[in-house]
mmCIF file of C-alpha atoms in Angstrom:
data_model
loop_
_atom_site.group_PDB
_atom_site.id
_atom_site.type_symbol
_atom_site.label_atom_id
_atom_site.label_comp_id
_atom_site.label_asym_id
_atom_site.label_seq_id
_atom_site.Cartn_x
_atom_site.Cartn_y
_atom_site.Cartn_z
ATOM 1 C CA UNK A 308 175.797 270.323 172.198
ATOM 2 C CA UNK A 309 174.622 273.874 170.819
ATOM 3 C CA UNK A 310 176.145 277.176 171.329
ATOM 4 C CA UNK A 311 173.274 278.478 172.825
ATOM 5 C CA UNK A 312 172.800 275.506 175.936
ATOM 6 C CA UNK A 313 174.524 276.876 179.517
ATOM 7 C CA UNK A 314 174.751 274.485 182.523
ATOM 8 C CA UNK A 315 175.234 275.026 186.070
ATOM 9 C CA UNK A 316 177.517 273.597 188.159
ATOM 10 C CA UNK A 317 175.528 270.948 189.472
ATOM 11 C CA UNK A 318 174.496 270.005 185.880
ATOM 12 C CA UNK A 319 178.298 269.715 184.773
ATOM 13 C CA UNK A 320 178.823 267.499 187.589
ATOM 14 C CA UNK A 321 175.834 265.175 186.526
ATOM 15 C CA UNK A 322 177.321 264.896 182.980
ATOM 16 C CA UNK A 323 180.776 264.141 183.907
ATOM 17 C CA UNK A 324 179.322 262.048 186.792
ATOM 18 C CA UNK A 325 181.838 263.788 189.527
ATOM 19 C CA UNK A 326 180.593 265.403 192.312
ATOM 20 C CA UNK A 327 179.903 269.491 192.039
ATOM 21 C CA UNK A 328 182.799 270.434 194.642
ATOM 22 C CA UNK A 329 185.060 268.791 191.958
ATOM 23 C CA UNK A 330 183.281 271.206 189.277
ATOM 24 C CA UNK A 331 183.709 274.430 191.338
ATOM 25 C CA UNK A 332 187.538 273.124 192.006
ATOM 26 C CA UNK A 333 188.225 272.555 188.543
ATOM 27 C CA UNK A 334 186.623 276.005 187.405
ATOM 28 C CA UNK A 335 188.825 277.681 190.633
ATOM 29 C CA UNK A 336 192.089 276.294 189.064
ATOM 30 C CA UNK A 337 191.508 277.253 185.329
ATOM 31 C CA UNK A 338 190.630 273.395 183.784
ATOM 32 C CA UNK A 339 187.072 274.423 182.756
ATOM 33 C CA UNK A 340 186.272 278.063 181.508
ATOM 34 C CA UNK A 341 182.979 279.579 183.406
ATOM 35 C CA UNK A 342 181.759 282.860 184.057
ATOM 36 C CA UNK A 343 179.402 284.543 186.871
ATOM 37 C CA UNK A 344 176.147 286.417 186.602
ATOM 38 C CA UNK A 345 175.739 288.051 190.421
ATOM 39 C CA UNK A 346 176.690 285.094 192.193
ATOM 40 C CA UNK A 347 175.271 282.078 190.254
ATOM 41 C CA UNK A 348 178.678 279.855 188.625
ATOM 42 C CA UNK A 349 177.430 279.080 184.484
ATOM 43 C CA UNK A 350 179.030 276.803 182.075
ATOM 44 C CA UNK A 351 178.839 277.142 178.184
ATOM 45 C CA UNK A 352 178.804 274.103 176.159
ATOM 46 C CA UNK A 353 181.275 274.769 174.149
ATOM 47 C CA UNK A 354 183.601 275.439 177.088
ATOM 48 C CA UNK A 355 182.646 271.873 178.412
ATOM 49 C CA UNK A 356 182.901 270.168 174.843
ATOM 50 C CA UNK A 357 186.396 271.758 175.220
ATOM 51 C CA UNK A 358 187.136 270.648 178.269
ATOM 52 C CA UNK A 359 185.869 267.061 177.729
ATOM 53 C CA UNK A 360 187.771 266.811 174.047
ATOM 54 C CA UNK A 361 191.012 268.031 176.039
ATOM 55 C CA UNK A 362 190.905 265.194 178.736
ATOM 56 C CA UNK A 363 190.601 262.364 175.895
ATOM 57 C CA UNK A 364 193.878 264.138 174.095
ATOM 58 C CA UNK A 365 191.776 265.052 171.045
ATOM 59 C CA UNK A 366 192.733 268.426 169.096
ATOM 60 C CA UNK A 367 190.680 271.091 170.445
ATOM 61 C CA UNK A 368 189.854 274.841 168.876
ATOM 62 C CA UNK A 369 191.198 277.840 171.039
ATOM 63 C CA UNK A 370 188.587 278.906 173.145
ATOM 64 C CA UNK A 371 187.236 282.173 173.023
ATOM 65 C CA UNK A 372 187.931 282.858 177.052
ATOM 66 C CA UNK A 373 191.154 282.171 177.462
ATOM 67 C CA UNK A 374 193.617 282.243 181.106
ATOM 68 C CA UNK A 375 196.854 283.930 180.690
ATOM 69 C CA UNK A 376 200.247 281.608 180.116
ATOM 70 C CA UNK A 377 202.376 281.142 183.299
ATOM 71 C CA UNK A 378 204.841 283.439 182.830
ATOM 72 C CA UNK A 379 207.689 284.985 185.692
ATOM 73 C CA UNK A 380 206.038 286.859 188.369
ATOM 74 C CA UNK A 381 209.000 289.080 187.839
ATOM 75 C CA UNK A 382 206.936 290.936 184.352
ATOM 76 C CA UNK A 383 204.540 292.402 187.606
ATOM 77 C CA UNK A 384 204.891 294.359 190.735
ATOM 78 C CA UNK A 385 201.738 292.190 192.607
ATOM 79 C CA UNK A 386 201.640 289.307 194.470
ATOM 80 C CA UNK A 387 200.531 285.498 193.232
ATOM 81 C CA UNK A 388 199.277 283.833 196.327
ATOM 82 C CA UNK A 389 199.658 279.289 195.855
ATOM 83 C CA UNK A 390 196.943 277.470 198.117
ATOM 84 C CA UNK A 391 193.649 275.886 198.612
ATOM 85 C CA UNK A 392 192.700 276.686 202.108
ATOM 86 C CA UNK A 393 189.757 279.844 202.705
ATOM 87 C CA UNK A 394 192.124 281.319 204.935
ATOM 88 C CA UNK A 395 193.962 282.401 201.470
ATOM 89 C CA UNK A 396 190.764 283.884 200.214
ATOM 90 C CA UNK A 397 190.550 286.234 203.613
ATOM 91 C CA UNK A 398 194.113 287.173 203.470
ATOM 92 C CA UNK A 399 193.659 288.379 200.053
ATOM 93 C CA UNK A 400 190.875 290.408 201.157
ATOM 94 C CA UNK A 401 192.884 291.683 203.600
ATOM 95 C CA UNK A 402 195.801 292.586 201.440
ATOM 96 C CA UNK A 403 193.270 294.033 198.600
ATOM 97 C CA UNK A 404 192.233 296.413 201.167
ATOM 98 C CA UNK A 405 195.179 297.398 202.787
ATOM 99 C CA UNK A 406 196.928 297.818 198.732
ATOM 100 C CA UNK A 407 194.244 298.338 196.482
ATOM 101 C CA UNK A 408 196.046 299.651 193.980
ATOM 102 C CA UNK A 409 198.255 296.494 193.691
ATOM 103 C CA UNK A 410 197.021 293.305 191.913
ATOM 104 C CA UNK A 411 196.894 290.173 193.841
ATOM 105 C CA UNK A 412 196.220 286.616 191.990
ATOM 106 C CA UNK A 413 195.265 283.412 193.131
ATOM 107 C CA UNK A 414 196.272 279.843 191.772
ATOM 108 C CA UNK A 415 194.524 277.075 193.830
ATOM 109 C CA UNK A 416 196.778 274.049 193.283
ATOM 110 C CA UNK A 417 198.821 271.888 196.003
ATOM 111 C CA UNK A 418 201.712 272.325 197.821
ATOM 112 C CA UNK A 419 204.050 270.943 195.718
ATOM 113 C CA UNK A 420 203.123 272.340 192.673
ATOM 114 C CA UNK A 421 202.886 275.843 194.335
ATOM 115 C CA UNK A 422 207.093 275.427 195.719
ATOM 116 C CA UNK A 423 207.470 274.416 192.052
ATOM 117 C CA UNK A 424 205.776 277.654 190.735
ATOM 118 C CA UNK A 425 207.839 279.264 193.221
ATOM 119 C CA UNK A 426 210.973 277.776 191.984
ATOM 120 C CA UNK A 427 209.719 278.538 187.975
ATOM 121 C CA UNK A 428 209.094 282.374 188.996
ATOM 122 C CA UNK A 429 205.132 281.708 188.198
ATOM 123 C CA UNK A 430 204.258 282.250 191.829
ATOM 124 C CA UNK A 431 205.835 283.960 194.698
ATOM 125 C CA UNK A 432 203.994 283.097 197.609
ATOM 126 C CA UNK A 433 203.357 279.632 198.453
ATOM 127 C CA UNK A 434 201.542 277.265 200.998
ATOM 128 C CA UNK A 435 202.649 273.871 202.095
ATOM 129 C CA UNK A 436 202.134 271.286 204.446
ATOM 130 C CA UNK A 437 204.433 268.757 203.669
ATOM 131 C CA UNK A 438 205.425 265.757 205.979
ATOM 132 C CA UNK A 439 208.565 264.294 206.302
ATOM 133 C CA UNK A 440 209.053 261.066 207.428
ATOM 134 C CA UNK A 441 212.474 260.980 207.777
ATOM 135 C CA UNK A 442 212.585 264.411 209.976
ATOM 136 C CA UNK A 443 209.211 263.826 211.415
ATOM 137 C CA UNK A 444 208.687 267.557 210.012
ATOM 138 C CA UNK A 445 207.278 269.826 208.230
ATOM 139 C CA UNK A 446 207.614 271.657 204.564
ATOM 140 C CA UNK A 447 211.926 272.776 205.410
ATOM 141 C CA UNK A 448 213.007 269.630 203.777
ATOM 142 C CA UNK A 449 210.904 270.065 200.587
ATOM 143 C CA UNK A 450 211.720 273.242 200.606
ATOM 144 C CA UNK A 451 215.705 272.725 200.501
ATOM 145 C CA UNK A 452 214.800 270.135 198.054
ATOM 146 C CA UNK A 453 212.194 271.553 195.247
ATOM 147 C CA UNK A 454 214.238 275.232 195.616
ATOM 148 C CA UNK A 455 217.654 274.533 195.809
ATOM 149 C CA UNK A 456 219.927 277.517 195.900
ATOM 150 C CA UNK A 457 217.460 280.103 196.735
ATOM 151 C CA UNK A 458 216.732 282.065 200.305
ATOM 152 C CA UNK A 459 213.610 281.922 201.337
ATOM 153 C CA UNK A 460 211.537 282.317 204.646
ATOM 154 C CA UNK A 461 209.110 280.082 205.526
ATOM 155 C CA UNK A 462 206.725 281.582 207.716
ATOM 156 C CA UNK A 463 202.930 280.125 209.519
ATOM 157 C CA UNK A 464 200.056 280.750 208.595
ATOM 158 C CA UNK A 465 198.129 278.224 211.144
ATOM 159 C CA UNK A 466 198.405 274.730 212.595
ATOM 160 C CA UNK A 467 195.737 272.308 211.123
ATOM 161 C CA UNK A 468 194.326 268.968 212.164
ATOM 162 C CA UNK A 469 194.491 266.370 209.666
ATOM 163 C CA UNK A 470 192.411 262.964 209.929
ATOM 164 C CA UNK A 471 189.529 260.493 208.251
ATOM 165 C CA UNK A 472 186.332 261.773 207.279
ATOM 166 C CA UNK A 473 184.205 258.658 208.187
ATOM 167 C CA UNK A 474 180.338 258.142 207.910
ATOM 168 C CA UNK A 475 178.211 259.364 211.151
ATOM 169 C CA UNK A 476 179.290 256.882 213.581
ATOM 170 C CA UNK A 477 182.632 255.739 212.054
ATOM 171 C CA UNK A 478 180.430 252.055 211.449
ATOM 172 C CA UNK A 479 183.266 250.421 209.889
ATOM 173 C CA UNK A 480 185.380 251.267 212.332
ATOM 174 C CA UNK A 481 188.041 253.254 210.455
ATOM 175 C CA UNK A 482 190.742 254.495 212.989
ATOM 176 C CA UNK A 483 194.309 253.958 211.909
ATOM 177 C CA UNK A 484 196.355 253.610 208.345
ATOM 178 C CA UNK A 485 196.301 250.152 208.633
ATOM 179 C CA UNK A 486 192.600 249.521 208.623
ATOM 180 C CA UNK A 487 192.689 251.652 204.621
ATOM 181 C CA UNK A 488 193.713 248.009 203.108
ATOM 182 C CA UNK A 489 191.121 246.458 205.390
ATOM 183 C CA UNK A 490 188.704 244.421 202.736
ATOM 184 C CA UNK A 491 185.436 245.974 201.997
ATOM 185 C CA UNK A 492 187.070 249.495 202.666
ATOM 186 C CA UNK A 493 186.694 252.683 199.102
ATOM 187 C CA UNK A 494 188.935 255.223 199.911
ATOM 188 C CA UNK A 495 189.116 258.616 198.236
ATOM 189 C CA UNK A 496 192.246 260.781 197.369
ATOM 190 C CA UNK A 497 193.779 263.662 196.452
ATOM 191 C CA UNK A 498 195.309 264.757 193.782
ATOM 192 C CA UNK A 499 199.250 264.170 193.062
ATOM 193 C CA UNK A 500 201.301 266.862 195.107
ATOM 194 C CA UNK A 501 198.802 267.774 197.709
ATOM 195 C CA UNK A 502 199.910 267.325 201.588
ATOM 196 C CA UNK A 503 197.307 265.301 202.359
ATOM 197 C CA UNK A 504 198.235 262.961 199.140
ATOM 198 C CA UNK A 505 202.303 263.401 200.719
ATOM 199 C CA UNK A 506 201.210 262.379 203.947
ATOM 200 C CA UNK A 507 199.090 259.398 203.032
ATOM 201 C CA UNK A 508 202.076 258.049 200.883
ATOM 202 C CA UNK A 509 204.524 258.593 203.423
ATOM 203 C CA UNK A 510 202.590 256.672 206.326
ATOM 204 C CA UNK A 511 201.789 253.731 203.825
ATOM 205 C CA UNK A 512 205.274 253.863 203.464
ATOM 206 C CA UNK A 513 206.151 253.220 206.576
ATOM 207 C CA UNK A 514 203.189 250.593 207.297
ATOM 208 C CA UNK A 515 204.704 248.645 204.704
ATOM 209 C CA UNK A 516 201.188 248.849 202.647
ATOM 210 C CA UNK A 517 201.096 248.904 198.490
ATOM 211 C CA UNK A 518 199.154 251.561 197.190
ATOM 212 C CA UNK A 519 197.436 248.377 195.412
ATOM 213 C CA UNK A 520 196.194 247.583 198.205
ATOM 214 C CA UNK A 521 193.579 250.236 198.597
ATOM 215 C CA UNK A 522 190.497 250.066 196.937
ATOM 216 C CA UNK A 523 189.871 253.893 196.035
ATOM 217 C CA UNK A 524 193.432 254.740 195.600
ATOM 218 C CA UNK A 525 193.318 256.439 192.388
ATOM 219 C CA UNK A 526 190.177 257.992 193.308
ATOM 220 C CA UNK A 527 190.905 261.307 193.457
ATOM 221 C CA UNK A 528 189.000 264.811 194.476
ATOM 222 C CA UNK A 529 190.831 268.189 194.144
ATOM 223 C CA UNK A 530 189.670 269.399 197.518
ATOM 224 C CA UNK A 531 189.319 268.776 201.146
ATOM 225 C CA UNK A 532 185.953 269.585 201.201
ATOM 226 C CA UNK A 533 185.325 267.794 198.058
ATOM 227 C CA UNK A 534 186.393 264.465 199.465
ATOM 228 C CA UNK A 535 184.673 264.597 202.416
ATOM 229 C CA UNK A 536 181.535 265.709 200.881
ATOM 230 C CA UNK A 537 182.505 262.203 198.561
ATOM 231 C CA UNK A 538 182.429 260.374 201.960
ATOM 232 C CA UNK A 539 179.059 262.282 202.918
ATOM 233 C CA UNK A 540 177.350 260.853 199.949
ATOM 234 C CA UNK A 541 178.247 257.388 200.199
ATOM 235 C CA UNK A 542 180.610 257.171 197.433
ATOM 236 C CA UNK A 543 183.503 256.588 199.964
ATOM 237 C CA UNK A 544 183.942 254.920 203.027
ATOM 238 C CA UNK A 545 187.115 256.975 204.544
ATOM 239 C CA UNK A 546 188.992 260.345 203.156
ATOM 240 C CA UNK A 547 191.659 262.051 204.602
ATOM 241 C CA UNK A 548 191.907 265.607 205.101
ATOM 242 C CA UNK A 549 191.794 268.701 207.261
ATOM 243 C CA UNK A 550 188.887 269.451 210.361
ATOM 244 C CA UNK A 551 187.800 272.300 209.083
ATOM 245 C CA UNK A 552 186.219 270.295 205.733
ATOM 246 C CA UNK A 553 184.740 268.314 208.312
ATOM 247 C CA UNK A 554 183.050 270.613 210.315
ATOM 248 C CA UNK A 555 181.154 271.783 206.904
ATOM 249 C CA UNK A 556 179.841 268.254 205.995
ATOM 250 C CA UNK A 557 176.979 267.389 208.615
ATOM 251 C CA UNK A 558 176.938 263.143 207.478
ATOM 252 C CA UNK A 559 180.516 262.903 208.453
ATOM 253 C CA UNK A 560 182.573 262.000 211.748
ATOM 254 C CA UNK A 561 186.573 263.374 211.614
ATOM 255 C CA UNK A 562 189.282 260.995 213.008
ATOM 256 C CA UNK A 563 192.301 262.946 214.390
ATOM 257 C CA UNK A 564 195.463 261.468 213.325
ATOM 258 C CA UNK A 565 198.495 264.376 213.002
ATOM 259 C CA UNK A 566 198.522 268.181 213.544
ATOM 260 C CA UNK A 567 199.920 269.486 210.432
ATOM 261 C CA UNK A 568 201.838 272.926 210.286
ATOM 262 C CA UNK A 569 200.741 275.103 207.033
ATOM 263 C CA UNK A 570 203.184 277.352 206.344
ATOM 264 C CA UNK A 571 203.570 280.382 203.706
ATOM 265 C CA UNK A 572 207.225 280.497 201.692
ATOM 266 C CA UNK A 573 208.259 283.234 199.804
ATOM 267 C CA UNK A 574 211.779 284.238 198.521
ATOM 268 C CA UNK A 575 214.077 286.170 201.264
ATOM 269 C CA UNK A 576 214.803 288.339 198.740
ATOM 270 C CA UNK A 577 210.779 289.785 197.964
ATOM 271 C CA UNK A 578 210.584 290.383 201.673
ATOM 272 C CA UNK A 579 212.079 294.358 201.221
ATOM 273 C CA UNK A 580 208.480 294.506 198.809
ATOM 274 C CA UNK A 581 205.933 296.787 199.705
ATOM 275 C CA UNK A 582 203.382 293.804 199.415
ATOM 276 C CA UNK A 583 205.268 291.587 201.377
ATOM 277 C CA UNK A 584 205.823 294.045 204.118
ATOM 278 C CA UNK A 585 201.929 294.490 204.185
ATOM 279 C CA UNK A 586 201.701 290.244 204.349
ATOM 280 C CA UNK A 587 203.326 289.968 207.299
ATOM 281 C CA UNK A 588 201.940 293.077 209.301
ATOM 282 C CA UNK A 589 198.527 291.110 208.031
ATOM 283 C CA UNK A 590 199.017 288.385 209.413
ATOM 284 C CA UNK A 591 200.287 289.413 212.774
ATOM 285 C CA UNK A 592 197.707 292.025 213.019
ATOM 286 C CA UNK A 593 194.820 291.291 215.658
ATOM 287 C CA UNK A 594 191.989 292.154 213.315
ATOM 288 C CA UNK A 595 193.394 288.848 210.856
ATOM 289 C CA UNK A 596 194.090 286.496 213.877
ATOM 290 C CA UNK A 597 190.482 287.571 215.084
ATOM 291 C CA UNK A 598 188.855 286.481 212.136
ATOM 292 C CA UNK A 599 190.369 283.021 211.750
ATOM 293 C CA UNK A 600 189.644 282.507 215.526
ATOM 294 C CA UNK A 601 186.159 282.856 214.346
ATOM 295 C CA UNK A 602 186.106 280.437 212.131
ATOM 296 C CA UNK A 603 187.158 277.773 214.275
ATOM 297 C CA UNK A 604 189.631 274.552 213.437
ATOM 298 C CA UNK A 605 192.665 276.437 213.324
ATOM 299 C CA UNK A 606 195.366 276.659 215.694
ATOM 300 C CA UNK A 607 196.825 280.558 215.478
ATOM 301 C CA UNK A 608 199.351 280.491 218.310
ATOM 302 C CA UNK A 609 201.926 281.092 215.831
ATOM 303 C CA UNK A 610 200.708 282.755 212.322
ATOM 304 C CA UNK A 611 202.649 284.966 211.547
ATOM 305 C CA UNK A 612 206.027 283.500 212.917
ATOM 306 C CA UNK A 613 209.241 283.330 210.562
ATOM 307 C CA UNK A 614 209.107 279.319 211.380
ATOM 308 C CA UNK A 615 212.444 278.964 209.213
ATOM 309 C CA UNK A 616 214.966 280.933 206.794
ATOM 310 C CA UNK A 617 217.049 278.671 203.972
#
């Protein structure tokens, strides 16, 4: 590959023979350098020779773009917002307007990786939606668990349907957790430390199924819309994940299976902050509940809600 050759998204995802959701998702979370003229997404060569030399372990020259080191949030006076979902994308909006003269940051990884950054001091506001079988509950016992010693509030942000993304039709008949060893059946992942990924594990669990049982199991996609856009094609028979993805991919059916609670945590102790203060009056505000209600496949009867303090 020359210096000189640029590829789009859709182009990367050929070559690396993943689908082009995974591209944008791995350029969103810092694993492949790209940059943007107006709105089209380009890739350098070099930054994908990189990229590819990096994933085999081989020794790799420091790139000319480089992403800042993790370091504590504590070295800024802005705001690091964890999460995936677009709701993220219009509360930052939201808070960019409301504070422009603060800096706010987004790192799109998982939930469990985000309470970690929390715990680290890399991040300091987190989503989750973390099931727990034990409790039948949501995110509070992670929370006690991945932060231990430190107060924090653990407040809503919406209520979200999680399910299968099946073909138009459903014509294999994929309804519960049971039917994902069925013979015959490709399923498609998540990534380790996701909530979907936590929820899947913790229902096999109590079905008594191997994760060796699955065909697919180790297939993973770093998005909800990226793995039902993988069921779209063909490639899959059955994801799990959230409505909303669902609504966005026309060749797929959604199979309701548990209303999941996604929930914002952040340290009791950053709540006196100027930029938290403006958070929460965001997301009680009518203007913010508005606009998700306008999106549709969220349930906002309690955003905004202190759901829990620890």
């Amino acid at each position: 590959m020359t210096e000189t050759t640029v590829y789009t998204p859709e182009e990367v995802a050929k070559i690396l023979k993943i689908s082009r959701f995974t591209v944008y998702e791995m350029i969103k979370r810092g694993d492949l350098t790209a940059y943007r003229i107006g709105r089209k997404v380009r890739v350098e060569a070099p930054d994908l020779e990189i990229y590819i030399n990096k994933s085999k372990g081989l020794p790799v020259a420091a790139p000319a773009k480089t992403y800042p080191p993790d370091v504590p949030f504590a070295a800024h006076d802005g705001l690091i917002l964890c999460g995936q979902d677009i709701i993220l994308d219009i509360l930052t909006k939201h808070l960019e307007r409301e504070m422009p003269h603060i800096q706010f940051l987004r790192k799109y990884i998982g939930s469990v990786d985000g309470l970690l950054s929390l715990y680290r001091g890399t991040a300091n506001a987190v989503t989750a939606h973390l099931w727990d079988s034990d409790t039948d509950s949501y995110n509070l016992p992670y929370v006690r668990h991945l932060l231990p010693g430190h107060r924090t509030l653990i407040i809503n942000l919406v209520h979200r349907m999680e399910g299968f993304y099946v073909a138009k039709g459903n014509p294999k008949q994929i309804n519960t957790w049971q039917d994902l060893a069925r013979t015959g059946i490709r399923f498609v992942n998540r990534e380790h430390g996701a909530g979907a990924r936590v929820l899947l594990d913790e229902q096999l669990r109590l079905a008594g199924i191997e994760h060796a049982a699955i065909t697919g199991y180790s297939h993973e996609e770093l998005s909800h819309l990226a793995v039902a856009s993988c069921v779209g094609r063909g490639e899959a028979d059955v994801g799990l994940g959230i409505e909303k993805a669902a609504l966005q991919v026309l060749t797929v059916d959604f199979i309701p299976l548990k209303k999941e609670r996604y929930d914002l945590v952040i340290r009791k102790e950053d709540m006196a902050k100027p930029q938290f203060q403006t958070l929460l009056s965001i997301l009680r505000s009518k203007s913010f509940h508005n606009e998700l209600a306008g999106m549709g496949g969220y349930d906002i009867s309690q955003t905004g809600t202190i759901i829990a303090e620890t």
